[in-house]
Amino acid sequence: MDAPRAAWRTTTHDWASTVDLDHLEHIRQNPAGFAPGGIRHLILEVVAYAADEAQCNSGGHCRITLHPDGSVAVADDGRGTDTRLDEHGQVVKKPVMATKDLRFFDHPDTPPLPDKHPRRGMSTVAALSAWLVHTNRRRNGSWTQRYEHGVPTTDLEPIADNRTTGTIVHFLPDERLRTASSTTADELTQLTAPWTHLSVCVDDRRTT
């Protein structure tokens, strides 16, 4: 068994907290502030984590899929979201979706994303999405979990190991964000170009 969660070293997120409802509500109350530019900014918030992984691993690949229903899937080939066992032998994943990223969220000088707006973290995407499905593949197991406006609606559900690692974040932004702005494959390709260590492919499946 591992040590209690409260004793785990905090890095990007606080392991002791699984869902921060006040934090998620704060984001939902200010969609213009946390998703300037709408869906385009949310996509960049997700791709930024793939870029982090690529930088750690001396390179990586990411696929952005724009679906006809307005949802977006971002898949990468990184190590997958950190997952551990607590003192009771229960599987615990780093709470990246439902709690604040401590590196960025409350810092006025947080680094900007390629759209020139501040990076706040993955929780902004989860909070401002009608639903989000997080699929995670790591060497120590694979699972999927669903969220609605940042709140988990399922437990970690095991999936078959296919001998790969990485994450897929598939989300449907709130309708007001989908209708307030749009983006194209060319725009996303240009915006993600500064992440030179990350190879990005955009698959636009929307009807034209």
JSON list of N, CA, C and O in Angstrom, two decimals, residues 41-77:
[
{"chain": "A", "resi": 41, "resn": "HIS", "atom": "N", "xyz": [-9.60, 28.34, -27.60]},
{"chain": "A", "resi": 41, "resn": "HIS", "atom": "CA", "xyz": [-8.77, 28.42, -26.40]},
{"chain": "A", "resi": 41, "resn": "HIS", "atom": "C", "xyz": [-8.85, 27.12, -25.60]},
{"chain": "A", "resi": 41, "resn": "HIS", "atom": "O", "xyz": [-7.82, 26.66, -25.06]},
{"chain": "A", "resi": 42, "resn": "LEU", "atom": "N", "xyz": [-10.03, 26.53, -25.51]},
{"chain": "A", "resi": 42, "resn": "LEU", "atom": "CA", "xyz": [-10.14, 25.27, -24.76]},
{"chain": "A", "resi": 42, "resn": "LEU", "atom": "C", "xyz": [-9.29, 24.18, -25.40]},
{"chain": "A", "resi": 42, "resn": "LEU", "atom": "O", "xyz": [-8.66, 23.39, -24.70]},
{"chain": "A", "resi": 43, "resn": "ILE", "atom": "N", "xyz": [-9.27, 24.14, -26.73]},
{"chain": "A", "resi": 43, "resn": "ILE", "atom": "CA", "xyz": [-8.43, 23.15, -27.40]},
{"chain": "A", "resi": 43, "resn": "ILE", "atom": "C", "xyz": [-6.96, 23.35, -27.04]},
{"chain": "A", "resi": 43, "resn": "ILE", "atom": "O", "xyz": [-6.23, 22.40, -26.74]},
{"chain": "A", "resi": 44, "resn": "LEU", "atom": "N", "xyz": [-6.52, 24.60, -27.04]},
{"chain": "A", "resi": 44, "resn": "LEU", "atom": "CA", "xyz": [-5.13, 24.89, -26.70]},
{"chain": "A", "resi": 44, "resn": "LEU", "atom": "C", "xyz": [-4.81, 24.53, -25.26]},
{"chain": "A", "resi": 44, "resn": "LEU", "atom": "O", "xyz": [-3.69, 24.08, -24.95]},
{"chain": "A", "resi": 45, "resn": "GLU", "atom": "N", "xyz": [-5.77, 24.69, -24.35]},
{"chain": "A", "resi": 45, "resn": "GLU", "atom": "CA", "xyz": [-5.54, 24.29, -22.96]},
{"chain": "A", "resi": 45, "resn": "GLU", "atom": "C", "xyz": [-5.23, 22.80, -22.88]},
{"chain": "A", "resi": 45, "resn": "GLU", "atom": "O", "xyz": [-4.36, 22.37, -22.11]},
{"chain": "A", "resi": 46, "resn": "VAL", "atom": "N", "xyz": [-5.93, 22.00, -23.68]},
{"chain": "A", "resi": 46, "resn": "VAL", "atom": "CA", "xyz": [-5.69, 20.55, -23.66]},
{"chain": "A", "resi": 46, "resn": "VAL", "atom": "C", "xyz": [-4.37, 20.22, -24.35]},
{"chain": "A", "resi": 46, "resn": "VAL", "atom": "O", "xyz": [-3.55, 19.45, -23.82]},
{"chain": "A", "resi": 47, "resn": "VAL", "atom": "N", "xyz": [-4.14, 20.81, -25.51]},
{"chain": "A", "resi": 47, "resn": "VAL", "atom": "CA", "xyz": [-2.92, 20.50, -26.26]},
{"chain": "A", "resi": 47, "resn": "VAL", "atom": "C", "xyz": [-1.67, 20.90, -25.47]},
{"chain": "A", "resi": 47, "resn": "VAL", "atom": "O", "xyz": [-0.61, 20.28, -25.59]},
{"chain": "A", "resi": 48, "resn": "ALA", "atom": "N", "xyz": [-1.78, 21.91, -24.60]},
{"chain": "A", "resi": 48, "resn": "ALA", "atom": "CA", "xyz": [-0.64, 22.34, -23.80]},
{"chain": "A", "resi": 48, "resn": "ALA", "atom": "C", "xyz": [-0.10, 21.20, -22.93]},
{"chain": "A", "resi": 48, "resn": "ALA", "atom": "O", "xyz": [1.11, 21.10, -22.71]},
{"chain": "A", "resi": 49, "resn": "TYR", "atom": "N", "xyz": [-0.99, 20.33, -22.44]},
{"chain": "A", "resi": 49, "resn": "TYR", "atom": "CA", "xyz": [-0.53, 19.19, -21.64]},
{"chain": "A", "resi": 49, "resn": "TYR", "atom": "C", "xyz": [0.19, 18.17, -22.52]},
{"chain": "A", "resi": 49, "resn": "TYR", "atom": "O", "xyz": [1.17, 17.56, -22.08]},
{"chain": "A", "resi": 50, "resn": "ALA", "atom": "N", "xyz": [-0.30, 17.98, -23.74]},
{"chain": "A", "resi": 50, "resn": "ALA", "atom": "CA", "xyz": [0.42, 17.11, -24.67]},
{"chain": "A", "resi": 50, "resn": "ALA", "atom": "C", "xyz": [1.79, 17.67, -24.99]},
{"chain": "A", "resi": 50, "resn": "ALA", "atom": "O", "xyz": [2.78, 16.94, -25.12]},
{"chain": "A", "resi": 51, "resn": "ALA", "atom": "N", "xyz": [1.86, 19.01, -25.10]},
{"chain": "A", "resi": 51, "resn": "ALA", "atom": "CA", "xyz": [3.16, 19.66, -25.35]},
{"chain": "A", "resi": 51, "resn": "ALA", "atom": "C", "xyz": [4.10, 19.47, -24.17]},
{"chain": "A", "resi": 51, "resn": "ALA", "atom": "O", "xyz": [5.31, 19.27, -24.35]},
{"chain": "A", "resi": 52, "resn": "ASP", "atom": "N", "xyz": [3.56, 19.55, -22.95]},
{"chain": "A", "resi": 52, "resn": "ASP", "atom": "CA", "xyz": [4.38, 19.29, -21.76]},
{"chain": "A", "resi": 52, "resn": "ASP", "atom": "C", "xyz": [4.99, 17.89, -21.83]},
{"chain": "A", "resi": 52, "resn": "ASP", "atom": "O", "xyz": [6.18, 17.70, -21.55]},
{"chain": "A", "resi": 53, "resn": "GLU", "atom": "N", "xyz": [4.16, 16.92, -22.16]},
{"chain": "A", "resi": 53, "resn": "GLU", "atom": "CA", "xyz": [4.63, 15.53, -22.26]},
{"chain": "A", "resi": 53, "resn": "GLU", "atom": "C", "xyz": [5.69, 15.39, -23.34]},
{"chain": "A", "resi": 53, "resn": "GLU", "atom": "O", "xyz": [6.71, 14.73, -23.15]},
{"chain": "A", "resi": 54, "resn": "ALA", "atom": "N", "xyz": [5.44, 16.00, -24.48]},
{"chain": "A", "resi": 54, "resn": "ALA", "atom": "CA", "xyz": [6.40, 15.91, -25.58]},
{"chain": "A", "resi": 54, "resn": "ALA", "atom": "C", "xyz": [7.75, 16.50, -25.18]},
{"chain": "A", "resi": 54, "resn": "ALA", "atom": "O", "xyz": [8.81, 15.96, -25.54]},
{"chain": "A", "resi": 55, "resn": "GLN", "atom": "N", "xyz": [7.72, 17.59, -24.45]},
{"chain": "A", "resi": 55, "resn": "GLN", "atom": "CA", "xyz": [8.96, 18.22, -24.01]},
{"chain": "A", "resi": 55, "resn": "GLN", "atom": "C", "xyz": [9.72, 17.31, -23.05]},
{"chain": "A", "resi": 55, "resn": "GLN", "atom": "O", "xyz": [10.94, 17.20, -23.13]},
{"chain": "A", "resi": 56, "resn": "CYS", "atom": "N", "xyz": [8.99, 16.63, -22.16]},
{"chain": "A", "resi": 56, "resn": "CYS", "atom": "CA", "xyz": [9.63, 15.71, -21.21]},
{"chain": "A", "resi": 56, "resn": "CYS", "atom": "C", "xyz": [10.21, 14.49, -21.91]},
{"chain": "A", "resi": 56, "resn": "CYS", "atom": "O", "xyz": [11.20, 13.92, -21.45]},
{"chain": "A", "resi": 57, "resn": "ASN", "atom": "N", "xyz": [9.58, 14.10, -23.01]},
{"chain": "A", "resi": 57, "resn": "ASN", "atom": "CA", "xyz": [9.97, 12.86, -23.69]},
{"chain": "A", "resi": 57, "resn": "ASN", "atom": "C", "xyz": [10.77, 13.09, -24.96]},
{"chain": "A", "resi": 57, "resn": "ASN", "atom": "O", "xyz": [10.90, 12.18, -25.78]},
{"chain": "A", "resi": 58, "resn": "SER", "atom": "N", "xyz": [11.28, 14.32, -25.13]},
{"chain": "A", "resi": 58, "resn": "SER", "atom": "CA", "xyz": [12.08, 14.66, -26.32]},
{"chain": "A", "resi": 58, "resn": "SER", "atom": "C", "xyz": [11.29, 14.49, -27.61]},
{"chain": "A", "resi": 58, "resn": "SER", "atom": "O", "xyz": [11.84, 14.06, -28.63]},
{"chain": "A", "resi": 59, "resn": "GLY", "atom": "N", "xyz": [10.01, 14.80, -27.54]},
{"chain": "A", "resi": 59, "resn": "GLY", "atom": "CA", "xyz": [9.17, 14.75, -28.74]},
{"chain": "A", "resi": 59, "resn": "GLY", "atom": "C", "xyz": [7.91, 13.94, -28.51]},
{"chain": "A", "resi": 59, "resn": "GLY", "atom": "O", "xyz": [7.85, 13.07, -27.63]},
{"chain": "A", "resi": 60, "resn": "GLY", "atom": "N", "xyz": [6.88, 14.26, -29.28]},
{"chain": "A", "resi": 60, "resn": "GLY", "atom": "CA", "xyz": [5.63, 13.53, -29.16]},
{"chain": "A", "resi": 60, "resn": "GLY", "atom": "C", "xyz": [4.68, 13.90, -30.26]},
{"chain": "A", "resi": 60, "resn": "GLY", "atom": "O", "xyz": [4.94, 14.80, -31.07]},
{"chain": "A", "resi": 61, "resn": "HIS", "atom": "N", "xyz": [3.55, 13.20, -30.31]},
{"chain": "A", "resi": 61, "resn": "HIS", "atom": "CA", "xyz": [2.56, 13.41, -31.35]},
{"chain": "A", "resi": 61, "resn": "HIS", "atom": "C", "xyz": [1.20, 13.66, -30.72]},
{"chain": "A", "resi": 61, "resn": "HIS", "atom": "O", "xyz": [0.87, 13.10, -29.66]},
{"chain": "A", "resi": 62, "resn": "CYS", "atom": "N", "xyz": [0.40, 14.49, -31.38]},
{"chain": "A", "resi": 62, "resn": "CYS", "atom": "CA", "xyz": [-0.94, 14.83, -30.90]},
{"chain": "A", "resi": 62, "resn": "CYS", "atom": "C", "xyz": [-1.88, 14.90, -32.10]},
{"chain": "A", "resi": 62, "resn": "CYS", "atom": "O", "xyz": [-1.52, 15.44, -33.15]},
{"chain": "A", "resi": 63, "resn": "ARG", "atom": "N", "xyz": [-3.07, 14.35, -31.94]},
{"chain": "A", "resi": 63, "resn": "ARG", "atom": "CA", "xyz": [-4.11, 14.44, -32.98]},
{"chain": "A", "resi": 63, "resn": "ARG", "atom": "C", "xyz": [-5.31, 15.17, -32.41]},
{"chain": "A", "resi": 63, "resn": "ARG", "atom": "O", "xyz": [-5.86, 14.78, -31.37]},
{"chain": "A", "resi": 64, "resn": "ILE", "atom": "N", "xyz": [-5.74, 16.22, -33.10]},
{"chain": "A", "resi": 64, "resn": "ILE", "atom": "CA", "xyz": [-6.94, 16.96, -32.74]},
{"chain": "A", "resi": 64, "resn": "ILE", "atom": "C", "xyz": [-8.03, 16.57, -33.72]},
{"chain": "A", "resi": 64, "resn": "ILE", "atom": "O", "xyz": [-7.88, 16.75, -34.93]},
{"chain": "A", "resi": 65, "resn": "THR", "atom": "N", "xyz": [-9.14, 16.04, -33.22]},
{"chain": "A", "resi": 65, "resn": "THR", "atom": "CA", "xyz": [-10.25, 15.64, -34.08]},
{"chain": "A", "resi": 65, "resn": "THR", "atom": "C", "xyz": [-11.45, 16.54, -33.79]},
{"chain": "A", "resi": 65, "resn": "THR", "atom": "O", "xyz": [-11.91, 16.63, -32.65]},
{"chain": "A", "resi": 66, "resn": "LEU", "atom": "N", "xyz": [-11.94, 17.21, -34.84]},
{"chain": "A", "resi": 66, "resn": "LEU", "atom": "CA", "xyz": [-13.12, 18.08, -34.74]},
{"chain": "A", "resi": 66, "resn": "LEU", "atom": "C", "xyz": [-14.31, 17.28, -35.24]},
{"chain": "A", "resi": 66, "resn": "LEU", "atom": "O", "xyz": [-14.41, 16.95, -36.43]},
{"chain": "A", "resi": 67, "resn": "HIS", "atom": "N", "xyz": [-15.24, 16.94, -34.34]},
{"chain": "A", "resi": 67, "resn": "HIS", "atom": "CA", "xyz": [-16.36, 16.06, -34.67]},
{"chain": "A", "resi": 67, "resn": "HIS", "atom": "C", "xyz": [-17.58, 16.85, -35.13]},
{"chain": "A", "resi": 67, "resn": "HIS", "atom": "O", "xyz": [-17.77, 18.02, -34.76]},
{"chain": "A", "resi": 68, "resn": "PRO", "atom": "N", "xyz": [-18.45, 16.23, -35.93]},
{"chain": "A", "resi": 68, "resn": "PRO", "atom": "CA", "xyz": [-19.64, 16.92, -36.44]},
{"chain": "A", "resi": 68, "resn": "PRO", "atom": "C", "xyz": [-20.58, 17.43, -35.35]},
{"chain": "A", "resi": 68, "resn": "PRO", "atom": "O", "xyz": [-21.32, 18.39, -35.58]},
{"chain": "A", "resi": 69, "resn": "ASP", "atom": "N", "xyz": [-20.61, 16.80, -34.17]},
{"chain": "A", "resi": 69, "resn": "ASP", "atom": "CA", "xyz": [-21.52, 17.23, -33.11]},
{"chain": "A", "resi": 69, "resn": "ASP", "atom": "C", "xyz": [-20.99, 18.43, -32.33]},
{"chain": "A", "resi": 69, "resn": "ASP", "atom": "O", "xyz": [-21.61, 18.88, -31.36]},
{"chain": "A", "resi": 70, "resn": "GLY", "atom": "N", "xyz": [-19.83, 18.97, -32.73]},
{"chain": "A", "resi": 70, "resn": "GLY", "atom": "CA", "xyz": [-19.24, 20.11, -32.03]},
{"chain": "A", "resi": 70, "resn": "GLY", "atom": "C", "xyz": [-18.24, 19.72, -30.97]},
{"chain": "A", "resi": 70, "resn": "GLY", "atom": "O", "xyz": [-17.59, 20.58, -30.38]},
{"chain": "A", "resi": 71, "resn": "SER", "atom": "N", "xyz": [-18.10, 18.43, -30.73]},
{"chain": "A", "resi": 71, "resn": "SER", "atom": "CA", "xyz": [-17.12, 17.98, -29.74]},
{"chain": "A", "resi": 71, "resn": "SER", "atom": "C", "xyz": [-15.73, 17.91, -30.35]},
{"chain": "A", "resi": 71, "resn": "SER", "atom": "O", "xyz": [-15.56, 17.92, -31.58]},
{"chain": "A", "resi": 72, "resn": "VAL", "atom": "N", "xyz": [-14.74, 17.85, -29.49]},
{"chain": "A", "resi": 72, "resn": "VAL", "atom": "CA", "xyz": [-13.33, 17.82, -29.90]},
{"chain": "A", "resi": 72, "resn": "VAL", "atom": "C", "xyz": [-12.63, 16.71, -29.12]},
{"chain": "A", "resi": 72, "resn": "VAL", "atom": "O", "xyz": [-12.86, 16.56, -27.91]},
{"chain": "A", "resi": 73, "resn": "ALA", "atom": "N", "xyz": [-11.79, 15.95, -29.78]},
{"chain": "A", "resi": 73, "resn": "ALA", "atom": "CA", "xyz": [-10.96, 14.96, -29.12]},
{"chain": "A", "resi": 73, "resn": "ALA", "atom": "C", "xyz": [-9.50, 15.30, -29.35]},
{"chain": "A", "resi": 73, "resn": "ALA", "atom": "O", "xyz": [-9.09, 15.57, -30.48]},
{"chain": "A", "resi": 74, "resn": "VAL", "atom": "N", "xyz": [-8.73, 15.31, -28.27]},
{"chain": "A", "resi": 74, "resn": "VAL", "atom": "CA", "xyz": [-7.29, 15.56, -28.35]},
{"chain": "A", "resi": 74, "resn": "VAL", "atom": "C", "xyz": [-6.59, 14.32, -27.81]},
{"chain": "A", "resi": 74, "resn": "VAL", "atom": "O", "xyz": [-6.76, 13.96, -26.64]},
{"chain": "A", "resi": 75, "resn": "ALA", "atom": "N", "xyz": [-5.84, 13.66, -28.67]},
{"chain": "A", "resi": 75, "resn": "ALA", "atom": "CA", "xyz": [-5.14, 12.42, -28.28]},
{"chain": "A", "resi": 75, "resn": "ALA", "atom": "C", "xyz": [-3.64, 12.64, -28.37]},
{"chain": "A", "resi": 75, "resn": "ALA", "atom": "O", "xyz": [-3.15, 13.26, -29.32]},
{"chain": "A", "resi": 76, "resn": "ASP", "atom": "N", "xyz": [-2.91, 12.12, -27.39]},
{"chain": "A", "resi": 76, "resn": "ASP", "atom": "CA", "xyz": [-1.45, 12.21, -27.43]},
{"chain": "A", "resi": 76, "resn": "ASP", "atom": "C", "xyz": [-0.83, 10.86, -27.11]},
{"chain": "A", "resi": 76, "resn": "ASP", "atom": "O", "xyz": [-1.51, 9.92, -26.70]},
{"chain": "A", "resi": 77, "resn": "ASP", "atom": "N", "xyz": [0.48, 10.77, -27.31]},
{"chain": "A", "resi": 77, "resn": "ASP", "atom": "CA", "xyz": [1.20, 9.51, -27.08]},
{"chain": "A", "resi": 77, "resn": "ASP", "atom": "C", "xyz": [2.18, 9.64, -25.93]},
{"chain": "A", "resi": 77, "resn": "ASP", "atom": "O", "xyz": [3.24, 9.02, -25.94]}
]
